[in-house]
PDB file of C-alpha atoms in Angstrom:
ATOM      1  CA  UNK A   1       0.000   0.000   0.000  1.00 51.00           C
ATOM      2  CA  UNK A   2       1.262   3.113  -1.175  1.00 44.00           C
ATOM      3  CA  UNK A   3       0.112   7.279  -1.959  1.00 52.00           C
ATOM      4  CA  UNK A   4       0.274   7.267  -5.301  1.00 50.00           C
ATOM      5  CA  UNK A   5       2.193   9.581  -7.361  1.00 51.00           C
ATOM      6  CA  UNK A   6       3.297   9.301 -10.720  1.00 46.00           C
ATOM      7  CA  UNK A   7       6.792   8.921  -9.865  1.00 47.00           C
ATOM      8  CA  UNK A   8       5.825   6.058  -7.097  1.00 45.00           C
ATOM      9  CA  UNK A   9       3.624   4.843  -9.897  1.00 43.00           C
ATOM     10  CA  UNK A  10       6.510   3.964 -12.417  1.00 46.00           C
ATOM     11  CA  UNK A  11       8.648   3.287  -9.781  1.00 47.00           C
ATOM     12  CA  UNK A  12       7.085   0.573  -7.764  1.00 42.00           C
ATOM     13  CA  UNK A  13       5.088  -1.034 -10.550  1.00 39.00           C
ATOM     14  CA  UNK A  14       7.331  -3.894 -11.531  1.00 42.00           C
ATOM     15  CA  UNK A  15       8.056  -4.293  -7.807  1.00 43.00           C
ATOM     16  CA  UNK A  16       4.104  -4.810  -6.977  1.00 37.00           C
ATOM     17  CA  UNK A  17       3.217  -6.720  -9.693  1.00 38.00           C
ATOM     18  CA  UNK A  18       6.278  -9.319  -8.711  1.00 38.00           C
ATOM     19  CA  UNK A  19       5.067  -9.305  -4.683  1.00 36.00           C
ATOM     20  CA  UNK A  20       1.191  -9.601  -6.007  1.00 35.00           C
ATOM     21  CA  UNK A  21       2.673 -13.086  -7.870  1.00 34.00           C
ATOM     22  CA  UNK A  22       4.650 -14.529  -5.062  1.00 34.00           C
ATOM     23  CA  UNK A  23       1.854 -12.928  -1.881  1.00 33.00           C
ATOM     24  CA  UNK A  24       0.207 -15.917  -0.001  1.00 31.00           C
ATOM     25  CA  UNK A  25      -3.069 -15.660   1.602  1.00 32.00           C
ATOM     26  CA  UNK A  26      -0.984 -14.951   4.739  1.00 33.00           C
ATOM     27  CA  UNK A  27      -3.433 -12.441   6.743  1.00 33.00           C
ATOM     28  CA  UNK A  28      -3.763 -14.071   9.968  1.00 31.00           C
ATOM     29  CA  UNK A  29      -6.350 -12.547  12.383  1.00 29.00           C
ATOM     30  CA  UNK A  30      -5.234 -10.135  15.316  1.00 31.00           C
ATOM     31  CA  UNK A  31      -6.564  -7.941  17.991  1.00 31.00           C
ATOM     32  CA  UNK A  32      -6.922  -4.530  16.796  1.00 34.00           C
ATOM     33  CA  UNK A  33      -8.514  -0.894  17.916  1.00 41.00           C
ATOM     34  CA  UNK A  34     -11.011  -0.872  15.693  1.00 45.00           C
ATOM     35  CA  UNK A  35     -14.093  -3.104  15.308  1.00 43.00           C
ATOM     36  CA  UNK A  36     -15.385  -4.175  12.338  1.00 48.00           C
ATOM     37  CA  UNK A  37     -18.182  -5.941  11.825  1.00 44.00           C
ATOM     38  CA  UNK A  38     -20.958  -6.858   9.147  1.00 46.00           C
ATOM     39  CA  UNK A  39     -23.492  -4.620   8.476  1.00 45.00           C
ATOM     40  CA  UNK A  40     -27.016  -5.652  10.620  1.00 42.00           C
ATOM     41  CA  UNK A  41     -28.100  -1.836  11.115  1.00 41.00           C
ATOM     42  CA  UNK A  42     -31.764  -0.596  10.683  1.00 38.00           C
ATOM     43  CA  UNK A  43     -31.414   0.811   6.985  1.00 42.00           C
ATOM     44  CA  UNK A  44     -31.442   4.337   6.708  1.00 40.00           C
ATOM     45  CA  UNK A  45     -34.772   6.199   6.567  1.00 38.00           C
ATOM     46  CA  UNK A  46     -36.204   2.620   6.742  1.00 38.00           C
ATOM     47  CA  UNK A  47     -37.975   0.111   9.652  1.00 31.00           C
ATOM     48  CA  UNK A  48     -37.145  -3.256  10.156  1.00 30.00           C
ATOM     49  CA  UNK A  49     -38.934  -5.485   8.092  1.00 30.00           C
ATOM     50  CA  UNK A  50     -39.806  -9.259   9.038  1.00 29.00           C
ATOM     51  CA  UNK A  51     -37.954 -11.120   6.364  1.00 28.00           C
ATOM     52  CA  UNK A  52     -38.592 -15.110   5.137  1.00 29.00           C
ATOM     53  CA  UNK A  53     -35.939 -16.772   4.025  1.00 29.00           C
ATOM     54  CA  UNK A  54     -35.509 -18.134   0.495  1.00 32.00           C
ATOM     55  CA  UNK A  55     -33.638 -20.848  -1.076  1.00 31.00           C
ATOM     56  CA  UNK A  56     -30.303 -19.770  -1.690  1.00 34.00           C
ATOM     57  CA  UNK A  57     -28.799 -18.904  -4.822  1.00 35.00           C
ATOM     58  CA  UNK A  58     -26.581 -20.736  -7.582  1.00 34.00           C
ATOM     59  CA  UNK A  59     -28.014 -23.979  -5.272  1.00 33.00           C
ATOM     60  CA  UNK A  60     -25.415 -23.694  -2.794  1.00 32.00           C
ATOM     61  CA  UNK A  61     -25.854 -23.307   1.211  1.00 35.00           C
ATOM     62  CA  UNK A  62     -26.645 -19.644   1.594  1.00 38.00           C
ATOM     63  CA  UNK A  63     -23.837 -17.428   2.993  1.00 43.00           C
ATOM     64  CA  UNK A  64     -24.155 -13.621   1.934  1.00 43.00           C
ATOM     65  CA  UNK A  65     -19.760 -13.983   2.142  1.00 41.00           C
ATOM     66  CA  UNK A  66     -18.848 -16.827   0.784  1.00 40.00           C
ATOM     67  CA  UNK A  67     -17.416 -17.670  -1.965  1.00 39.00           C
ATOM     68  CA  UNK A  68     -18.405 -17.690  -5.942  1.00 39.00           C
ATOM     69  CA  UNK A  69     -20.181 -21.122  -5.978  1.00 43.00           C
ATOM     70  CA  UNK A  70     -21.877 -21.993  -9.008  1.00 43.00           C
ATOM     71  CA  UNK A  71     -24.432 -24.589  -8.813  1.00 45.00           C
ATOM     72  CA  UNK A  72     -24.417 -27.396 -12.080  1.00 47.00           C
ATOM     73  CA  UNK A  73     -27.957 -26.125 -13.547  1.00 52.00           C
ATOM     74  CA  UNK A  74     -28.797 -22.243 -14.551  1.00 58.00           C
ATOM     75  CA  UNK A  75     -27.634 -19.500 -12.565  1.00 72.00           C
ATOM     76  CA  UNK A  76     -30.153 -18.225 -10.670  1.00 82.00           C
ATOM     77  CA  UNK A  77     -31.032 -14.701 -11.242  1.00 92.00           C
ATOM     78  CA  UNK A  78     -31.568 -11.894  -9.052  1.00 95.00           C
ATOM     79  CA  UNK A  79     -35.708 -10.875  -9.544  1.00 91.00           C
ATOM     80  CA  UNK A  80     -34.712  -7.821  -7.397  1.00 91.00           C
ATOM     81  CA  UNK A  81     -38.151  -6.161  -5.901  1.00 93.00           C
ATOM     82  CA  UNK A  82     -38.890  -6.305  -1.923  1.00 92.00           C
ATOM     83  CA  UNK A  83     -39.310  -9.801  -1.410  1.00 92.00           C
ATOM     84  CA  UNK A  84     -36.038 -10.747  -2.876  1.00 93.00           C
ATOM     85  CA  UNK A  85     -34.603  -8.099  -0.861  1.00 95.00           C
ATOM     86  CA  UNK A  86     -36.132  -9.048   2.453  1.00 94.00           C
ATOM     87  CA  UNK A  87     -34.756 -12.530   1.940  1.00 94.00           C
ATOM     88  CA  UNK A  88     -31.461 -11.229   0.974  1.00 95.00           C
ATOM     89  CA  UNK A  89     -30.778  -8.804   3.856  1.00 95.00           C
ATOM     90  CA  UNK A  90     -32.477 -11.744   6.416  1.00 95.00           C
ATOM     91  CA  UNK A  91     -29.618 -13.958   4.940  1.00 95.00           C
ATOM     92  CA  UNK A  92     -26.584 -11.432   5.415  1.00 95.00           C
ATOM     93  CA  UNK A  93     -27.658 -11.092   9.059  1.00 94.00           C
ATOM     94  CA  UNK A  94     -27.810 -15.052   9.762  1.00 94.00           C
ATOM     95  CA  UNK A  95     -24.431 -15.070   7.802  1.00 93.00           C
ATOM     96  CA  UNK A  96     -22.814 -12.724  10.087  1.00 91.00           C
ATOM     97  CA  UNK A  97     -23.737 -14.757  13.042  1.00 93.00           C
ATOM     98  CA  UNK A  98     -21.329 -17.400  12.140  1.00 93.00           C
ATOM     99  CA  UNK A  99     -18.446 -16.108  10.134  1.00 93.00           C
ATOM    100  CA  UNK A 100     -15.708 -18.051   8.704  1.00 92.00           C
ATOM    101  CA  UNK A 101     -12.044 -17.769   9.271  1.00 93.00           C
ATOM    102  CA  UNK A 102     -11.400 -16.179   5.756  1.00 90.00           C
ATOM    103  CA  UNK A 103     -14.052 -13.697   6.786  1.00 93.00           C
ATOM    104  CA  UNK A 104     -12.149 -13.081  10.097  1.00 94.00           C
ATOM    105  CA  UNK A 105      -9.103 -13.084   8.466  1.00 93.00           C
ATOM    106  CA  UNK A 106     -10.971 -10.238   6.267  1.00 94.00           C
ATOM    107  CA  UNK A 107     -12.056  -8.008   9.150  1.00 94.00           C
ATOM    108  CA  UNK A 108      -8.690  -8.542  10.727  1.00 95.00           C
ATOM    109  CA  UNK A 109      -7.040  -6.974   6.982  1.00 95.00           C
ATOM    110  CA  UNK A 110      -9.698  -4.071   7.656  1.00 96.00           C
ATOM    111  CA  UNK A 111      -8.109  -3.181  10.984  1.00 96.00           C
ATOM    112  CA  UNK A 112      -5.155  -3.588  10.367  1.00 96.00           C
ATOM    113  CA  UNK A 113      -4.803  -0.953   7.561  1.00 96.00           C
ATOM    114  CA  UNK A 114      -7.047   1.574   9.746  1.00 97.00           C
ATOM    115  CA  UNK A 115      -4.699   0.625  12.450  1.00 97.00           C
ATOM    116  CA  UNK A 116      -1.841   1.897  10.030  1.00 96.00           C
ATOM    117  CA  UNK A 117      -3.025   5.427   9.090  1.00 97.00           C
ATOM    118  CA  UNK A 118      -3.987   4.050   5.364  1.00 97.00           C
ATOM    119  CA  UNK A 119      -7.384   5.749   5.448  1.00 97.00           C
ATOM    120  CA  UNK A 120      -6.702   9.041   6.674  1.00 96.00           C
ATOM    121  CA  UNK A 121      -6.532  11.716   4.138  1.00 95.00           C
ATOM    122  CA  UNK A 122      -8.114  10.352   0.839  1.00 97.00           C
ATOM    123  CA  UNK A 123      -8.648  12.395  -1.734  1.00 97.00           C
ATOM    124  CA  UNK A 124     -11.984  14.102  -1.798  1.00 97.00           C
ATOM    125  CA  UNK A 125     -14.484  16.128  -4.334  1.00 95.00           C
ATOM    126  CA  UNK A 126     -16.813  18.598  -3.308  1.00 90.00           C
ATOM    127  CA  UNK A 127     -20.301  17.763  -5.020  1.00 82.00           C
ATOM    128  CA  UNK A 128     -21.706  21.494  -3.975  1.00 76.00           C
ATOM    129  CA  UNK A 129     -25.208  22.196  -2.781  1.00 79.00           C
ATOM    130  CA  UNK A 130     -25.057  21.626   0.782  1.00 76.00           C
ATOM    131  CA  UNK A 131     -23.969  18.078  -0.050  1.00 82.00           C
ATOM    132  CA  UNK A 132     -20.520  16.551   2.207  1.00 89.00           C
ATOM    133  CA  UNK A 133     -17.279  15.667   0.379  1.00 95.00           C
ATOM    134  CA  UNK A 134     -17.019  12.759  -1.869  1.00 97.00           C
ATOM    135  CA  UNK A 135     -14.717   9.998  -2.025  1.00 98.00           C
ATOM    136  CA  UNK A 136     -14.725   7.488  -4.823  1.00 98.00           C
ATOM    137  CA  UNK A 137     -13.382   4.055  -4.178  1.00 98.00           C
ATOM    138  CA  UNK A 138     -12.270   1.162  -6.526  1.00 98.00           C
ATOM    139  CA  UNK A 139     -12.661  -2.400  -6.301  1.00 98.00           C
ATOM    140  CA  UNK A 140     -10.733  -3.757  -9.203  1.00 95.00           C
ATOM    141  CA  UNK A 141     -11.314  -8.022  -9.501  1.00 92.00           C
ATOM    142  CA  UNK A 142     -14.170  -8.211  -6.943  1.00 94.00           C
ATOM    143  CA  UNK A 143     -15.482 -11.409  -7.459  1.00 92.00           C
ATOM    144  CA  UNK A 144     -18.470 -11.958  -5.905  1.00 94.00           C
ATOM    145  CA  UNK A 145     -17.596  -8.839  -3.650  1.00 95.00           C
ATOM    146  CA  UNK A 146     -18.187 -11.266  -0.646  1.00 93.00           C
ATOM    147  CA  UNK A 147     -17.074  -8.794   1.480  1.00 94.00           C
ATOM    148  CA  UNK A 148     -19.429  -6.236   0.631  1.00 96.00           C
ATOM    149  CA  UNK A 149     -21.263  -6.615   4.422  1.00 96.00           C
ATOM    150  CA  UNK A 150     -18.024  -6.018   6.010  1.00 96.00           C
ATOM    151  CA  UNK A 151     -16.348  -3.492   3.815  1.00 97.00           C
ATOM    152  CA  UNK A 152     -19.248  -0.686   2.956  1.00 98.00           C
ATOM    153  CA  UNK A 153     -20.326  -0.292   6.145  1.00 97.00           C
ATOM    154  CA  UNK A 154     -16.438  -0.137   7.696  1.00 98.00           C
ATOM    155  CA  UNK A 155     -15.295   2.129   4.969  1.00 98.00           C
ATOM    156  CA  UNK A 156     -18.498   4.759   5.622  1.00 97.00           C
ATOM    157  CA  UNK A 157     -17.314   4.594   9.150  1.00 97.00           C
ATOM    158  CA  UNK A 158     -14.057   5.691   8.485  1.00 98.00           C
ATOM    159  CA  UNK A 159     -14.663   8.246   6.127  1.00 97.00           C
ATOM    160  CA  UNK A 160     -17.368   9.885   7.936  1.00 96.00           C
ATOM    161  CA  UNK A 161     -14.923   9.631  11.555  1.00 96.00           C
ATOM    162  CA  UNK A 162     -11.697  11.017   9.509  1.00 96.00           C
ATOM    163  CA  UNK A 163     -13.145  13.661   7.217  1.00 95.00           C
ATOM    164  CA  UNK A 164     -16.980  14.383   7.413  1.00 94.00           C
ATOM    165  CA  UNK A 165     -20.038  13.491   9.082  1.00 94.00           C
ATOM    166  CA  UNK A 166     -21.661  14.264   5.874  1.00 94.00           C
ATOM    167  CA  UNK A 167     -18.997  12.480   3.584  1.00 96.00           C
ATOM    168  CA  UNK A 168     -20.120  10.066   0.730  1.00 96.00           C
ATOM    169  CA  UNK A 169     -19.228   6.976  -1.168  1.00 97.00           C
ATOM    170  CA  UNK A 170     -19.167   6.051  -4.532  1.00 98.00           C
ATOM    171  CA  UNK A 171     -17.457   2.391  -5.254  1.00 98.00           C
ATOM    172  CA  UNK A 172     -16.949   0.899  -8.404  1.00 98.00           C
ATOM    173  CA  UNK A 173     -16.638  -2.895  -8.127  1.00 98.00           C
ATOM    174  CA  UNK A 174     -15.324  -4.733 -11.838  1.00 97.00           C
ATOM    175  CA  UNK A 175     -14.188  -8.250 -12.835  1.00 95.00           C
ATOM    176  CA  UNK A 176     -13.476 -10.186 -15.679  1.00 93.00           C
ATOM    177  CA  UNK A 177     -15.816 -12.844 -14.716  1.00 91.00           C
ATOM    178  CA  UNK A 178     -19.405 -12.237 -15.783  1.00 90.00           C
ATOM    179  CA  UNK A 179     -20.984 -14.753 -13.747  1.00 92.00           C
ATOM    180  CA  UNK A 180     -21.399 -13.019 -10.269  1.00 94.00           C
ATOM    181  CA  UNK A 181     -23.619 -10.543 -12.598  1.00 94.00           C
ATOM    182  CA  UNK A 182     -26.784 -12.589 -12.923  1.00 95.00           C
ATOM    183  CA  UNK A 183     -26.940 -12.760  -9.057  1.00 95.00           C
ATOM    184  CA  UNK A 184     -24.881 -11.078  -6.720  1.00 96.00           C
ATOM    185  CA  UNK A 185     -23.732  -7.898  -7.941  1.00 97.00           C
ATOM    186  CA  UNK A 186     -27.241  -6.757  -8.475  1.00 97.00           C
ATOM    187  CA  UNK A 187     -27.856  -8.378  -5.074  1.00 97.00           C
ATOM    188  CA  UNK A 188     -24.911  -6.396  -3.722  1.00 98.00           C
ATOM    189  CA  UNK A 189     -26.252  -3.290  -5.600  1.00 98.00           C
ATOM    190  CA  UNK A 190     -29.796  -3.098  -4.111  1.00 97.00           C
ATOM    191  CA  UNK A 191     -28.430  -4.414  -0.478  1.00 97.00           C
ATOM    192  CA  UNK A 192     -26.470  -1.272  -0.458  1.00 98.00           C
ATOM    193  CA  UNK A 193     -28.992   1.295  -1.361  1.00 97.00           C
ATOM    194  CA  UNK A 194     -31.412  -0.358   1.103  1.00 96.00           C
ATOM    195  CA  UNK A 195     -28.730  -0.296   4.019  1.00 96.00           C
ATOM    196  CA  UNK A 196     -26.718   2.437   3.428  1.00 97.00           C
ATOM    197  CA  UNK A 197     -28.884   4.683   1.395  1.00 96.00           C
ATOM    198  CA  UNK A 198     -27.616   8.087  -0.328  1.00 94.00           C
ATOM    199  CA  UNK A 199     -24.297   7.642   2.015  1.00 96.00           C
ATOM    200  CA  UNK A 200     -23.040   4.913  -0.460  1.00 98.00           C
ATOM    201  CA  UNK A 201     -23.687   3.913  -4.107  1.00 97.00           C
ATOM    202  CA  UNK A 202     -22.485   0.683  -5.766  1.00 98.00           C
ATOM    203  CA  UNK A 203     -21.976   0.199  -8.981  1.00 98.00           C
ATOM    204  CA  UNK A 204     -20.535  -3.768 -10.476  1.00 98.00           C
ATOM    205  CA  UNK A 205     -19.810  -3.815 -14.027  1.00 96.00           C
ATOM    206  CA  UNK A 206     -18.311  -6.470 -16.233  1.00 97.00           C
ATOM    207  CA  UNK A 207     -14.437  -5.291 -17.178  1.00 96.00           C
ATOM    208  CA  UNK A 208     -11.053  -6.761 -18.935  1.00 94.00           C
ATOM    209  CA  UNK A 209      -8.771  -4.693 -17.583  1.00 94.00           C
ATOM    210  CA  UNK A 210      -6.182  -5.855 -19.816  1.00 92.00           C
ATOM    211  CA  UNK A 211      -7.838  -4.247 -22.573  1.00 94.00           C
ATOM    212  CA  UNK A 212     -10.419  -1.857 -20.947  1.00 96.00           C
ATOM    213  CA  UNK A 213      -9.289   1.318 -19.220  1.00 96.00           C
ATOM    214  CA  UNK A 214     -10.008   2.402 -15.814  1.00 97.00           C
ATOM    215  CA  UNK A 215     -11.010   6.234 -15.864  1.00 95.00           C
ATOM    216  CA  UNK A 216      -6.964   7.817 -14.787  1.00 96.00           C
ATOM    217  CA  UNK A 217      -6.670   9.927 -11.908  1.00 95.00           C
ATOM    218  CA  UNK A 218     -10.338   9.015 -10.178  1.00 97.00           C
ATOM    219  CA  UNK A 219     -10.521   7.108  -7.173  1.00 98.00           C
ATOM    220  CA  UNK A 220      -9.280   8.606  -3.633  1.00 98.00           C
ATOM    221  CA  UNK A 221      -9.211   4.639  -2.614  1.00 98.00           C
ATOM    222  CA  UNK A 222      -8.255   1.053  -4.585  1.00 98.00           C
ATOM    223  CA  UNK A 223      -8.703  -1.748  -2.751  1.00 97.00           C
ATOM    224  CA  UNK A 224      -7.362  -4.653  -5.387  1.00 94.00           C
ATOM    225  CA  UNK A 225      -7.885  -8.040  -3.348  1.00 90.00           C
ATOM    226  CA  UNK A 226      -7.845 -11.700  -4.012  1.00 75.00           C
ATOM    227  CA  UNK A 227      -6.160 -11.147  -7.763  1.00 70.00           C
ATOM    228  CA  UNK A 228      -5.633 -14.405  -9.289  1.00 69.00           C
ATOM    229  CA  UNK A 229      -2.007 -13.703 -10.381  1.00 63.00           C
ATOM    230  CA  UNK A 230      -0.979 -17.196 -10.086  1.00 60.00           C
ATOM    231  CA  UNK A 231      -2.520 -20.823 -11.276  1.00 52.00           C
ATOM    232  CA  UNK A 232      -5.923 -20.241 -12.765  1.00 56.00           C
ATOM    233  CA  UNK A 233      -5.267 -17.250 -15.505  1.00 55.00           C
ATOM    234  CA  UNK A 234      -1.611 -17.037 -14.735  1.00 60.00           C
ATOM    235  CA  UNK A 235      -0.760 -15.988 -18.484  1.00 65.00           C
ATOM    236  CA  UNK A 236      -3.007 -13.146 -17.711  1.00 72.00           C
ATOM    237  CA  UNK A 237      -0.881  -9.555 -18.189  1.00 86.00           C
ATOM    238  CA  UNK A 238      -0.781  -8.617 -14.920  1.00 86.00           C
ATOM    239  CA  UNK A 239       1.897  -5.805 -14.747  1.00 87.00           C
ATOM    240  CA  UNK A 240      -0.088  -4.033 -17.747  1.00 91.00           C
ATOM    241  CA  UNK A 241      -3.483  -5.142 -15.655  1.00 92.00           C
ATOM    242  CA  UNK A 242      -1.670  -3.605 -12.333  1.00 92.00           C
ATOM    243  CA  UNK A 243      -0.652  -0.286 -14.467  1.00 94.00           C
ATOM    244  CA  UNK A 244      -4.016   0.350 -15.435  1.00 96.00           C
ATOM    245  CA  UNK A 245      -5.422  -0.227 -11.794  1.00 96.00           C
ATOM    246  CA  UNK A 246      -2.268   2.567 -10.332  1.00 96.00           C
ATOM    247  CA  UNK A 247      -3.074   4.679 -13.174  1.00 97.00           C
ATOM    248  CA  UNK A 248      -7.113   5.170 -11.567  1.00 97.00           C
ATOM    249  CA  UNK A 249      -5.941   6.364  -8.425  1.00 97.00           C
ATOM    250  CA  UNK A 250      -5.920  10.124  -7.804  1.00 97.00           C
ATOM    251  CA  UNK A 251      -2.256  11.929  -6.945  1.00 96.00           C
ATOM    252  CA  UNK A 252      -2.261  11.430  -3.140  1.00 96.00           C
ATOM    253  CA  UNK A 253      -4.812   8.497  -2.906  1.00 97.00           C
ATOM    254  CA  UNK A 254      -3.705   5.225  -1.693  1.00 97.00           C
ATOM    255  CA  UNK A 255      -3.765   1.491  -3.602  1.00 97.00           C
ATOM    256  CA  UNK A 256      -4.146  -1.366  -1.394  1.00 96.00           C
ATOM    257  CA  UNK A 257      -3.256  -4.562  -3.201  1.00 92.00           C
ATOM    258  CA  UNK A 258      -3.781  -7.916  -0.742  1.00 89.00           C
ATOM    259  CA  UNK A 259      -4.200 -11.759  -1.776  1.00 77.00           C
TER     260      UNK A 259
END
């Protein structure tokens, strides 16, 4: 994790993309001051609804931060509307009763870089009209975006204790593979509108970023985790796919890349 500037840029990028091949999935899980947790909280500007549960997507057990499991038949498709929703939200809350070590292992990652100062200072836009500061964050290969229980509501937290009471969110999540898209990233997208409300917008899109640009110079925040840089995909370009994700980050941001 670095600020970015376009001297660090050109100067670290060989070096990153070598440490992103040889990283491990070593984050082991460790007291910390902060506490993170998933996201259970009445939705904004909203009352608790009783929710039923549903059978769970893609066939597989249902646990709103687990992994990409696709089932043998059809994908099951997100029908969005309440009831969907209801069920969906019911699920993250049973799934954050009982999380698994990866997901501890997350949380612990969260801490630990809000422990380390990484957060403080992001870039910012004003939008004007009595609206609070933006800050625009990236999520380059998200998956799934398992993690979107834990991470939306932690980063809100932090932005809102560190710059603004008023401060916003807009993430842009993106991955190569399309098949999260007929499920949970419109899952994702309506969970956090419903919890969060105006204070955060998500946005998942389909993206190659070996060939397909990231907009230069706009997020305050990358967060690239979990990039398959070794075994499945390993002939993938990933120093021109880890240029294009530095590249995004505004002068004096900060680009987290973790495995």
């Amino acid at each position: 994790a670095y600020r970015s500037t376009p001297s660090v840029m050109g100067q670290h990028l060989q070096q990153v993309a070598s440490m992103s091949a040889s990283m491990s999935a070593s984050m082991g899980v460790w007291q910390t001051r902060h506490h993170v947790h998933f996201a259970q909280q009445t939705p904004v500007g909203q009352s608790r609804l009783k929710v039923e549960q549903t059978c769970p997507p893609h066939g597989a057990t249902f646990s709103a931060t687990q992994s990409y499991q696709p089932a043998k038949s059809e994908p099951r498709r997100w029908k969005g509307g309440e009831e969907s929703l209801r069920s969906f939200v019911e699920g993250v809350k049973e799934a954050a009763t009982r999380p698994t070590g990866r997901e501890k292992a997350y949380i612990a990652f969260l801490s630990a870089i809000a422990d380390w100062g990484l957060l403080k200072a992001l870039p910012t836009e004003l939008l004007g009209g009595g609206a609070g500061p933006l800050v625009r964050v990236s999520l380059p290969f998200c998956g799934a975006l398992s993690e979107a229980p834990m991470l939306l509501p932690f980063l809100l937290n932090q932005v809102r204790t560190l710059i603004s009471e008023k401060t916003q969110l807009h993430v842009h999540a993106c991955d190569i593979d399309d098949r999260p898209s007929s499920y949970w990233w419109p899952a994702w997208q309506d969970w956090t509108a419903y919890t969060l409300g105006d204070a955060c917008s998500l946005k998942c899109q389909l993206q190659d970023l070996a060939e397909e640009n990231l907009p230069s110079s706009a997020f305050g925040l990358v967060l690239g985790i979990h990039p398959l840089v070794g075994g499945v995909a390993c002939d993938i370009p990933w120093c021109k796919i880890l240029s294009n994700v530095l590249r995004s980050c505004k002068p004096g941001g900060r680009c987290i890349f973790a495995t």
